[in-house]
């Protein structure tokens, strides 16, 4: 048995070229049209996604602990973290902005980390149930990825706009870099994950 | 099996992408370790108020160099003080010792001048004075000082402790002067609730610290010292500086050994005045209780104890507490007064042996009439002093015991003696037999009255009543007689003529007499004409 689910291209020894998407028999090893190597599935998909996910998780710690920006007001430097900013806005009754920043900067990256982590775990464990939901989850993760850069954009704009030397200056903090890293690396991790693996596990049992 | 089948090999190889999480972990770990290694200690300091302190802004400075920053300023759980958390630089860790001191530098106006002016614009900061004790951990709790210590650590000199029974006008920052020259200052002043004494720490700057020895005495040099005692009125004024801000003066009184050099933290007593410091140069004293049966108004602690005018000691206190304890009957208890006699004043030496000699000497002298008495020292102030003298006529008495002290018998003296005599006189007046005298006087007056009544009867009798009429008749007759002799009456004329004639006769008789005197023979012989007689004075 090949290990791939029945009635898929892979079960018939057909592989899709990564570059020109031509379907060819995998025995040819090389795409007859563009010369790219042929693989039934993205190689080391789980491993690569897991490695990137761990990197993102590590970066997420400084992104939240360190200040994302420094406000120098009349020589008085106030550092602010992401959560600190959310709490401050909430106290100032700016509930919608606080909610937006909280969702974009805290919930979305966390959600991405957990959803990719869950997908990887489910594939590794050979889970066969709720394949449809997991596919939806993967699609949402991929879609939402680029939108969580809001924080980084806000900081970049503030730093560029507010630069009255001596009166008020905003400088980016180390967390801005870390946070950008988290967003980018989770996006790559989501890309690295091959969603076909969800469907490969126990296709027979499923039908 | 002619159709070739894909042979899938499960390759277990490590993807190069694992380099990323490892790099992230290593970098993160390095950051954590680096932060931990370079992170300075975090300390908490409690202050009574957070005035001038701002979280994230107020600096912690040592010798005006930034060594940290205040992170949080919070109220304590019991809301009585504030807890300040400060993060110090790693390099500042050695500054943290057990006895490191923290205080808030604000603009202050004190005895030592205006300090902290720079903080008016920049805001206050926390000054850290490193101590010399054991190093402490990275999370130590300190009690912040409310007032800055005057002497910064490491200043050469010597620190001394002073204890006083009253604060007077000495407070932290006041100068310590020697002969009017400022050589140090009072660092802290604290009232001890248990001993009710004020504890000062003072600092004497080098090189003047060598002037302080074990025999040195410190006294309050504040302002003007006016002392009205049995000795008279004494006025002593310190320097103008101490007059305004108060201060402590020191010196070695005459006749006191200067002693040896002192260690840091040597404890001294702070005397209330120069006089007190001077009068207490003796360490050993014999204590006695005197029990007075009279008013002790004007006698107070510090009053002089004399022996025939020579000061030998002083009154320590009036033992009212002990009196209250033993008092259980309604009798008039004599008032106990504790005195101390310093053998050093009598040049007997300042040691325990001399005290024993005083004890023995007094015990022996009692038999010969030695008694204590109160005398008026100053009529102006009414202050009393205790005087010892011999009263051979005093009734026999013994040494007694009172509250653990030996009592010396007393005799009444001073104003009380005068008072007693006045009372004696009044008593005598009281005892005179005035009533008998008054009774006899009453009798005499009765007799007199009778006599007067009799006299009135005589006066009112008829004979006496007619007397005036008779008298008037007599006077009329007298006048008639006198009128007959008056000018112009015949009798008067006759009398006048007779007198004239008599006069002429006498003139002729005078000529005859003169002739007879010059010429006695003219009676017989006729007169012869001779030269005219010359008038001659009689010899």
XYZ file of C-alpha atoms in Angstrom:
746
model
C 0.000 0.000 0.000
C 1.339 3.370 -0.840
C 0.151 5.062 2.295
C -1.701 7.664 0.330
C -5.431 7.739 0.270
C -7.180 5.942 -2.514
C -8.392 7.892 -5.440
C -5.884 10.692 -5.227
C -3.235 11.650 -7.752
C -0.594 10.422 -5.391
C -2.216 7.006 -5.099
C -1.869 6.729 -8.829
C 1.738 7.823 -8.852
C 0.995 11.251 -10.304
C 2.710 14.337 -8.940
C 1.963 17.981 -9.566
C 4.856 20.171 -10.581
C 5.445 22.933 -7.924
C 6.307 25.477 -10.587
C 4.196 24.889 -13.709
C 1.507 22.698 -12.063
C 1.806 20.025 -14.852
C 0.612 16.645 -13.676
C 3.191 14.002 -14.496
C 4.047 10.509 -13.297
C 6.304 10.778 -10.286
C 8.699 8.184 -11.704
C 9.994 10.777 -14.142
C 11.460 12.705 -11.141
C 11.771 15.744 -13.324
C 8.921 17.704 -14.792
C 8.980 17.142 -18.499
C 7.851 20.749 -19.115
C 9.899 22.933 -16.817
C 12.509 20.592 -15.436
C 11.574 21.033 -11.784
C 11.917 18.094 -9.391
C 8.689 16.224 -8.889
C 7.363 15.366 -5.408
C 4.140 13.705 -4.472
C 3.880 16.003 -1.429
C 5.852 19.071 -0.340
C 9.000 17.567 1.133
C 9.508 17.877 4.920
C 6.350 19.927 5.098
C 5.559 19.093 8.722
C 9.150 19.460 9.850
C 9.592 22.825 8.208
C 6.276 24.152 9.439
C 7.030 22.953 12.955
C 10.488 24.573 12.944
C 9.063 27.880 11.745
C 6.230 27.660 14.235
C 8.668 27.205 17.127
C 10.725 30.141 15.859
C 7.614 32.277 15.763
C 6.622 31.173 19.253
C 10.047 32.114 20.578
C 9.890 35.509 18.902
C 6.432 36.072 20.289
C 7.838 36.285 23.827
C 10.054 39.372 23.315
C 7.363 40.842 21.089
C 5.081 41.028 24.086
C 7.545 41.533 26.909
C 9.703 44.253 25.393
C 8.361 47.704 24.624
C 7.150 48.095 21.082
C 7.770 51.830 21.101
C 9.222 54.563 23.227
C 7.521 57.928 23.537
C 9.979 60.636 24.469
C 7.937 63.544 25.675
C 9.933 66.543 26.912
C 12.832 64.345 27.892
C 10.555 61.929 29.662
C 10.730 58.519 28.031
C 7.682 56.306 28.342
C 8.080 52.766 27.059
C 4.898 50.987 25.975
C 4.275 47.318 25.316
C 1.490 45.901 23.169
C -0.651 44.775 26.054
C 0.149 47.981 27.935
C -1.156 49.966 24.980
C -4.313 47.908 24.813
C -4.958 48.367 28.527
C -4.222 52.086 28.277
C -6.667 52.514 25.386
C -9.272 50.501 27.215
C -8.902 52.748 30.271
C -9.259 55.758 28.034
C -12.583 54.329 26.846
C -11.322 53.828 23.287
C -12.919 50.411 23.234
C -13.050 49.888 19.418
C -9.370 50.760 18.942
C -8.406 48.674 21.937
C -10.396 45.772 20.516
C -8.830 46.123 17.059
C -5.307 46.201 18.433
C -6.042 43.344 20.780
C -7.477 41.191 18.019
C -4.821 42.037 15.465
C -1.817 41.945 17.750
C -2.689 39.386 20.348
C -5.488 37.137 19.263
C -4.531 36.669 15.593
C -0.868 35.738 16.102
C -1.834 33.511 18.997
C -4.605 31.956 16.960
C -2.226 31.334 14.081
C 0.348 29.755 16.338
C -2.246 27.481 17.877
C -4.057 26.567 14.666
C -0.876 25.705 12.735
C 0.342 23.839 15.801
C -2.926 21.927 15.954
C -2.845 21.079 12.240
C 0.735 19.808 12.517
C -0.128 17.730 15.544
C -3.253 16.274 13.906
C -1.299 15.276 10.776
C 1.545 13.750 12.785
C -0.925 11.843 14.931
C -2.773 10.617 11.825
C -6.097 12.035 12.906
C -8.797 11.069 10.454
C -11.797 12.963 11.821
C -13.073 16.459 10.981
C -10.951 16.885 7.903
C -13.351 19.489 6.551
C -13.038 21.744 9.592
C -9.282 21.446 9.600
C -9.172 22.491 5.988
C -11.346 25.495 6.803
C -9.026 26.299 9.707
C -6.034 26.124 7.414
C -7.689 28.393 4.884
C -8.547 30.956 7.525
C -5.039 30.841 8.914
C -3.566 31.469 5.540
C -5.999 34.247 4.792
C -5.647 36.141 8.054
C -1.867 35.981 8.112
C -1.013 39.243 6.407
C -3.550 41.288 8.418
C -1.816 40.993 11.717
C 0.908 43.414 10.737
C -1.263 46.331 11.948
C 0.874 46.946 15.006
C 4.032 47.114 13.022
C 2.430 49.485 10.537
C 1.133 51.758 13.330
C 4.553 51.952 14.910
C 6.250 52.605 11.574
C 3.847 55.427 10.751
C 4.113 56.994 14.198
C 7.889 56.854 14.130
C 7.952 58.480 10.738
C 5.343 61.161 11.487
C 6.017 62.172 15.052
C 9.532 63.392 15.231
C 9.562 66.806 16.888
C 13.014 66.620 18.374
C 13.004 67.689 22.008
C 9.236 67.913 22.279
C 7.959 64.523 21.337
C 9.766 61.711 19.575
C 8.575 58.160 19.040
C 11.161 55.455 18.628
C 10.491 51.814 17.781
C 11.290 49.222 20.335
C 12.798 45.775 19.996
C 9.333 44.241 20.170
C 8.406 45.779 16.809
C 11.094 43.721 15.082
C 10.145 40.597 17.002
C 6.505 41.089 16.217
C 7.127 41.559 12.532
C 9.176 38.362 12.700
C 6.317 36.519 14.356
C 3.859 37.596 11.651
C 6.162 36.778 8.749
C 7.379 33.477 10.109
C 3.855 32.274 10.939
C 2.873 33.164 7.375
C 5.774 31.124 6.002
C 4.924 28.286 8.390
C 1.363 28.251 7.113
C 2.650 28.201 3.544
C 5.109 25.445 4.335
C 2.350 23.242 5.623
C 0.945 21.001 2.890
C -2.826 20.849 3.471
C -3.084 17.703 1.351
C -1.591 15.864 4.312
C -4.866 16.443 6.151
C -6.652 14.351 3.602
C -3.958 11.680 3.231
C -4.501 10.174 6.650
C -6.851 7.230 6.792
C -8.832 8.108 3.658
C -10.060 4.515 3.491
C -11.403 4.515 6.969
C -13.071 7.831 6.289
C -15.093 6.496 3.404
C 3.780 -6.787 -11.470
C 4.958 -5.476 -14.870
C 3.801 -1.980 -13.959
C 6.337 -0.072 -12.133
C 5.154 1.162 -8.799
C 6.406 4.142 -6.996
C 8.624 3.164 -4.181
C 8.243 5.673 -1.465
C 11.127 5.909 0.899
C 10.523 7.541 4.193
C 13.589 9.704 4.568
C 14.227 10.812 8.094
C 16.519 13.715 7.638
C 16.718 16.993 9.523
C 15.606 19.909 7.466
C 17.862 22.952 7.408
C 14.916 25.074 8.492
C 15.465 23.874 12.054
C 18.325 26.313 12.110
C 15.760 29.106 12.529
C 14.161 28.059 15.829
C 17.582 27.147 17.195
C 18.902 30.563 16.256
C 15.857 32.224 17.779
C 16.198 30.191 20.955
C 19.906 30.885 21.224
C 19.424 34.587 20.643
C 16.533 34.714 23.055
C 18.436 32.757 25.643
C 21.403 35.017 25.222
C 19.211 38.064 25.712
C 17.695 36.611 28.839
C 21.060 35.683 30.284
C 22.553 39.011 29.313
C 19.669 40.914 30.839
C 19.891 38.855 33.973
C 23.627 39.318 34.229
C 23.577 43.024 33.618
C 20.431 43.734 35.545
C 21.057 45.779 38.638
C 19.419 45.080 41.946
C 15.820 46.085 42.536
C 15.255 47.554 45.936
C 12.226 48.807 47.772
C 12.359 51.865 49.926
C 9.576 53.027 52.194
C 8.913 56.700 52.631
C 6.265 58.568 54.529
C 5.302 60.539 51.483
C 5.951 60.276 47.779
C 6.276 64.018 47.369
C 8.470 64.726 44.366
C 8.729 61.069 43.356
C 7.530 59.885 39.966
C 7.646 56.334 38.692
C 9.953 55.932 35.731
C 11.327 59.415 36.139
C 12.836 60.023 39.551
C 16.473 59.073 39.597
C 18.432 57.391 42.316
C 21.743 59.127 42.712
C 24.868 58.495 44.674
C 27.079 61.548 45.037
C 24.908 63.117 42.342
C 25.647 60.357 39.831
C 22.673 58.498 38.409
C 22.757 54.909 39.599
C 19.166 53.915 39.088
C 15.606 54.933 38.522
C 12.361 54.680 40.407
C 10.141 52.075 38.807
C 7.008 52.191 40.868
C 5.583 54.327 43.618
C 2.826 52.550 45.473
C 0.849 52.976 48.618
C 1.551 50.435 51.296
C -1.180 47.988 52.210
C -1.942 49.825 55.432
C -1.984 53.146 53.535
C 0.350 54.776 56.023
C 3.377 55.123 53.826
C 4.542 54.668 50.262
C 6.690 51.903 48.867
C 9.098 52.953 46.180
C 10.626 50.311 43.956
C 13.829 51.385 42.324
C 15.948 49.618 39.795
C 19.621 50.201 40.204
C 22.393 49.771 37.700
C 24.437 46.628 38.044
C 27.456 48.778 38.767
C 25.649 50.279 41.737
C 25.197 46.931 43.482
C 28.272 47.390 45.721
C 26.685 50.571 47.075
C 23.949 48.551 48.685
C 24.910 47.688 52.218
C 22.903 46.953 55.294
C 23.326 50.476 56.528
C 22.936 52.241 53.230
C 20.677 55.219 53.624
C 18.150 56.693 51.232
C 16.441 60.015 51.383
C 14.609 62.269 48.999
C 16.493 65.373 47.971
C 14.164 68.319 47.737
C 14.748 71.980 48.210
C 15.078 72.485 51.917
C 15.739 75.467 54.111
C 17.459 74.431 57.270
C 19.929 75.480 59.862
C 22.775 74.535 57.595
C 21.519 76.750 54.791
C 19.446 76.123 51.709
C 20.026 72.748 50.088
C 18.693 71.000 47.038
C 17.982 74.175 45.085
C 18.667 72.268 41.873
C 15.685 70.039 42.478
C 13.225 72.907 42.130
C 13.375 72.630 38.348
C 14.533 69.071 37.879
C 12.264 67.507 40.480
C 13.426 65.588 43.467
C 15.625 62.564 43.402
C 16.549 59.830 45.819
C 20.011 60.105 47.231
C 21.801 56.928 48.132
C 24.443 57.095 50.807
C 26.426 53.869 50.732
C 27.072 52.371 54.106
C 29.895 50.320 55.457
C 27.988 47.272 56.621
C 27.538 43.878 55.009
C 26.515 43.750 51.349
C 22.888 42.808 50.900
C 20.965 40.810 48.322
C 19.513 42.064 45.098
C 16.090 42.629 46.583
C 16.525 44.488 49.807
C 14.030 46.582 51.691
C 15.173 49.873 53.067
C 13.557 52.453 55.276
C 13.969 55.834 53.666
C 15.028 58.755 55.824
C 12.580 61.604 56.044
C 15.297 64.154 56.571
C 18.667 63.969 54.884
C 21.574 63.013 57.092
C 23.900 65.909 57.368
C 27.149 64.044 57.116
C 27.790 62.009 54.042
C 29.441 58.676 54.525
C 33.173 58.560 54.264
C 33.775 62.012 55.705
C 36.861 61.872 57.899
C 36.114 62.487 61.530
C 34.451 60.787 64.424
C 30.837 60.058 65.132
C 29.551 60.341 68.659
C 26.258 59.661 70.363
C 24.704 62.215 72.660
C 21.772 61.640 74.951
C 19.800 64.379 76.560
C 16.782 64.479 78.818
C 15.206 67.258 76.811
C 15.438 68.271 73.219
C 15.989 71.895 73.988
C 16.623 73.772 70.828
C 19.044 71.263 69.341
C 17.952 69.606 66.127
C 19.548 67.802 63.246
C 21.895 70.005 61.293
C 22.810 72.222 64.195
C 26.490 72.992 64.588
C 28.804 71.508 67.162
C 31.087 74.292 68.239
C 34.284 74.483 70.200
C 34.941 77.915 71.655
C 32.653 79.412 69.072
C 34.253 77.633 66.120
C 32.128 75.117 64.252
C 33.872 71.754 64.176
C 30.989 69.391 63.490
C 27.251 69.053 63.396
C 24.311 67.122 64.734
C 23.347 64.410 62.266
C 20.171 62.975 63.666
C 17.896 63.631 66.575
C 15.489 60.992 67.785
C 13.247 60.791 70.808
C 13.375 57.419 72.470
C 9.870 56.647 73.689
C 11.079 54.161 76.298
C 13.765 56.132 78.050
C 12.145 59.471 77.169
C 15.556 60.684 76.219
C 16.548 62.405 73.053
C 19.284 60.543 71.229
C 21.519 62.516 68.944
C 24.276 61.443 66.665
C 26.851 64.078 66.014
C 29.815 64.187 63.751
C 33.074 65.931 64.531
C 35.089 66.599 61.428
C 38.730 65.746 61.208
C 41.111 67.116 62.394
C 39.046 68.404 65.313
C 38.007 64.895 66.292
C 41.164 64.587 68.379
C 39.828 67.281 70.687
C 37.103 64.940 71.855
C 38.225 62.567 74.569
C 36.515 60.546 77.263
C 36.597 63.494 79.640
C 34.952 65.867 77.211
C 31.598 67.261 78.130
C 28.931 68.422 75.719
C 26.334 70.967 76.566
C 23.495 72.755 74.894
C 24.804 76.088 73.715
C 21.461 77.304 72.535
C 20.760 80.946 72.842
C 20.915 82.735 76.104
C 21.357 80.881 79.347
C 19.887 82.835 82.197
C 20.214 81.038 85.469
C 18.697 82.349 88.650
C 19.624 80.046 91.476
C 20.723 80.184 95.043
C 24.075 81.307 93.713
C 22.635 84.450 92.179
C 21.838 85.307 88.578
C 24.162 84.150 85.840
C 23.913 85.090 82.183
C 25.804 83.207 79.533
C 25.449 83.771 75.822
C 26.856 81.598 73.089
C 27.954 82.720 69.655
C 25.494 84.456 67.383
C 25.200 81.379 65.181
C 24.186 79.149 68.014
C 22.023 81.929 69.347
C 19.987 81.817 66.165
C 20.026 78.164 65.229
C 21.001 76.459 68.456
C 23.874 74.079 68.793
C 26.071 72.002 70.975
C 29.278 73.135 72.551
C 31.926 70.998 74.120
C 35.009 71.318 76.213
C 36.802 69.868 79.181
C 35.740 71.566 82.425
C 38.444 72.750 84.805
C 39.693 70.115 87.139
C 38.590 67.195 84.982
C 40.947 64.732 83.416
C 40.709 64.988 79.649
C 40.799 61.206 79.423
C 41.754 59.072 76.484
C 40.898 59.141 72.815
C 37.465 57.864 71.850
C 36.173 55.353 69.354
C 33.521 55.936 66.752
C 30.122 55.937 68.378
C 31.246 56.894 71.880
C 28.270 57.911 73.998
C 28.215 61.194 75.857
C 25.649 62.927 77.947
C 24.410 66.222 76.595
C 24.115 68.647 79.473
C 21.436 71.266 79.474
C 23.780 74.123 80.091
C 27.402 74.936 80.577
C 26.754 75.276 84.265
C 25.379 71.778 84.479
C 28.267 70.399 82.504
C 30.704 72.177 84.731
C 29.058 71.105 87.922
C 28.909 67.474 87.078
C 32.524 66.738 86.582
C 32.448 63.957 89.137
C 31.517 60.441 88.365
C 31.171 59.103 91.887
C 28.801 60.505 94.425
C 27.295 59.474 97.731
C 23.535 59.717 97.829
C 21.421 60.521 100.842
C 17.820 61.229 101.527
C 16.825 64.209 103.615
C 13.303 64.297 104.996
C 12.057 67.772 105.616
C 9.155 68.626 107.873
C 8.785 72.044 106.301
C 7.935 73.632 102.992
C 10.537 72.973 100.359
C 9.274 75.661 98.042
C 12.279 76.980 96.189
C 14.219 73.735 96.405
C 14.593 71.897 93.138
C 16.888 69.483 91.360
C 20.292 71.059 90.990
C 20.058 73.124 94.161
C 23.372 73.356 95.959
C 24.236 71.254 98.973
C 26.702 73.091 101.174
C 28.695 72.377 104.248
C 29.122 75.692 106.036
C 29.062 77.490 102.729
C 31.315 75.090 100.834
C 29.506 73.366 97.941
C 29.735 69.628 98.416
C 26.897 68.310 96.292
C 23.508 68.993 94.856
C 19.872 68.070 95.082
C 19.032 65.271 92.683
C 15.266 65.186 92.944
C 12.238 65.355 95.193
C 11.201 61.744 95.847
C 7.488 62.181 95.454
C 6.981 58.792 93.821
C 8.559 56.978 96.731
C 6.595 59.114 99.125
C 3.374 58.143 97.415
C 4.286 54.468 97.639
C 4.978 54.303 101.337
C 2.249 56.694 102.291
C -0.565 54.774 103.881
C -1.565 56.611 107.002
C -2.964 60.075 107.317
C 0.041 61.463 109.107
C 1.991 64.355 107.694
C 4.990 62.626 106.231
C 8.142 64.599 105.800
C 9.073 65.241 102.199
C 12.036 63.127 101.068
C 14.688 64.865 98.996
C 17.479 62.939 97.325
C 20.830 64.647 97.404
C 24.223 63.607 96.143
C 27.518 64.534 97.646
C 30.541 64.364 95.410
C 33.728 63.484 97.230
C 35.617 64.929 94.294
C 34.476 68.396 95.294
C 36.124 67.931 98.669
C 39.344 66.747 97.027
C 38.845 63.320 98.529
C 39.339 61.703 95.156
C 36.736 60.587 92.644
C 36.375 56.893 93.390
C 34.300 54.432 95.366
C 36.653 54.566 98.344
C 36.017 58.266 98.718
C 32.278 57.640 98.598
C 32.665 55.133 101.438
C 34.630 57.688 103.403
C 31.831 60.210 102.970
C 29.320 57.633 104.185
C 31.364 56.809 107.241
C 32.154 60.443 107.953
C 28.531 61.472 107.942
C 27.504 58.542 110.123
C 30.123 59.596 112.692
C 29.313 63.286 112.530
C 25.636 62.748 113.215
C 26.524 61.948 116.824
C 28.266 65.264 117.131
C 25.248 67.172 115.913
C 25.678 67.243 112.134
C 22.299 68.069 110.638
C 20.972 69.128 107.304
C 18.820 72.192 107.037
C 17.237 74.374 104.390
C 18.606 77.833 103.939
C 17.509 80.683 101.764
C 20.138 81.132 99.122
C 18.730 84.128 97.388
C 16.159 86.481 98.779
C 15.448 87.674 95.246
C 14.470 84.300 93.808
C 13.513 82.587 97.008
C 15.670 79.624 96.012
C 16.633 77.311 98.804
C 19.796 75.352 99.340
C 20.633 72.494 101.619
C 23.181 73.274 104.262
C 25.002 70.884 106.524
C 26.190 72.213 109.852
C 26.657 71.189 113.436
C 23.811 71.858 115.815
C 25.050 70.613 119.180
C 21.778 71.609 120.861
C 19.722 69.551 118.385
C 17.995 66.504 119.807
C 19.759 63.201 119.253
C 19.001 61.520 115.926
C 20.153 58.519 113.979
C 20.768 57.685 110.352
C 17.652 56.095 108.895
C 16.573 54.273 105.789
C 14.180 55.449 103.122
C 13.528 53.708 99.822
C 16.937 52.100 99.953
C 18.812 55.293 100.746
C 20.387 56.413 103.978
C 18.583 59.347 105.526
C 20.347 62.131 107.357
C 18.399 63.856 110.148
C 17.344 67.416 109.490
C 16.567 70.487 111.517
C 14.174 73.196 110.505
C 15.828 76.270 109.080
C 15.617 79.093 106.651
C 12.518 81.171 106.476
C 10.762 78.429 108.323
C 12.889 79.171 111.362
C 11.822 82.799 111.270
C 8.309 81.710 110.704
C 8.483 79.484 113.732
C 9.713 82.285 115.904
C 6.933 84.553 114.744
C 4.538 81.814 115.615
C 6.119 81.495 119.038
C 5.674 85.204 119.655
C 2.093 85.012 118.552
C 1.605 82.089 120.863
C 2.925 84.106 123.782
C 0.624 86.953 122.920
C -2.114 84.444 122.803
C -1.218 83.112 126.219
C -1.190 86.535 127.966
C -3.971 86.841 130.716
C -5.751 89.516 128.830
C -9.125 88.616 130.201
C -8.190 89.255 133.828
C -6.662 92.537 132.828
C -9.740 93.492 130.957
C -11.869 92.516 133.953
C -9.910 94.708 136.308
C -9.967 97.525 133.828
C -13.686 97.105 133.703
C -13.837 97.453 137.513
C -11.740 100.613 137.406
C -14.008 102.076 134.837
C -17.011 101.329 137.086
C -15.390 103.177 139.960
C -14.616 106.098 137.746
C -18.181 106.241 136.673
C -19.372 106.333 140.283
C -16.987 109.162 141.025
C -18.273 111.108 138.107
C -21.846 110.607 139.254
C -20.927 111.957 142.688
C -19.183 114.898 141.159
C -22.192 115.699 139.127
C -24.329 115.672 142.220
C -22.009 118.182 143.860
C -22.056 120.350 140.819
C -25.784 120.213 140.611
C -26.260 121.175 144.334
C -27.929 124.608 145.135
C -24.824 126.137 146.636
C -22.888 125.570 143.542
C -25.788 126.791 141.449
C -25.813 130.214 143.264
C -22.091 130.649 142.980
C -22.141 132.437 139.679
C -24.552 135.114 140.941
C -22.409 135.787 143.985
C -19.384 135.885 141.828
C -21.015 138.467 139.563
C -21.888 140.702 142.534
C -18.357 140.469 143.797
C -17.029 141.461 140.445
C -19.327 144.531 140.355
C -17.974 145.602 143.677
C -14.448 145.080 142.516
C -15.129 147.201 139.514
C -16.566 149.997 141.684
C -13.424 149.927 143.763
C -11.265 150.056 140.719
C -13.245 152.880 139.211
C -12.500 154.996 142.220
C -8.839 154.713 141.333
C -9.327 155.454 137.721
C -7.977 158.478 135.757
C -9.757 161.745 136.704
C -11.244 160.550 139.965
C -10.480 162.688 143.047
C -8.635 159.886 144.650
C -6.489 159.533 141.566
C -5.730 163.278 141.482
C -4.784 163.302 145.103
C -2.593 160.375 144.727
C -0.905 161.903 141.696
C -0.192 165.135 143.540
C 1.201 163.282 146.467
C 3.516 161.388 144.219
C 4.730 164.615 142.528
C 5.409 166.218 145.826
C 7.162 163.189 146.979
C 9.268 163.355 143.895
C 10.308 166.993 144.543
C 11.177 166.161 148.043
C 13.264 163.353 146.955
C 15.104 165.622 144.427
C 16.113 168.020 147.173
C 17.095 165.177 149.314
C 19.267 163.927 146.511
C 21.212 167.275 146.371
C 21.766 167.100 150.059
C 22.989 163.582 149.801
C 25.466 164.444 147.071
C 26.833 167.358 149.068
C 27.188 165.169 152.036
C 29.042 162.683 150.024
C 31.624 165.135 148.618
C 31.854 167.331 151.720
C 30.685 165.424 154.728
C 31.818 168.380 156.882
C 29.339 170.727 155.306
C 26.875 169.755 157.974
C 29.078 171.485 160.408
C 31.112 173.907 158.369
C 29.868 176.451 155.959
C 30.729 175.957 152.458
C 33.885 177.600 151.239
C 34.261 179.048 147.890
C 36.831 177.112 146.084
C 37.484 176.216 142.532
C 34.654 174.855 140.668
C 34.289 171.244 141.315
C 35.263 168.974 138.397
C 32.990 166.269 137.479
C 34.653 162.992 138.234
C 33.524 159.584 137.718
C 33.302 157.368 140.620
C 35.899 154.815 140.881
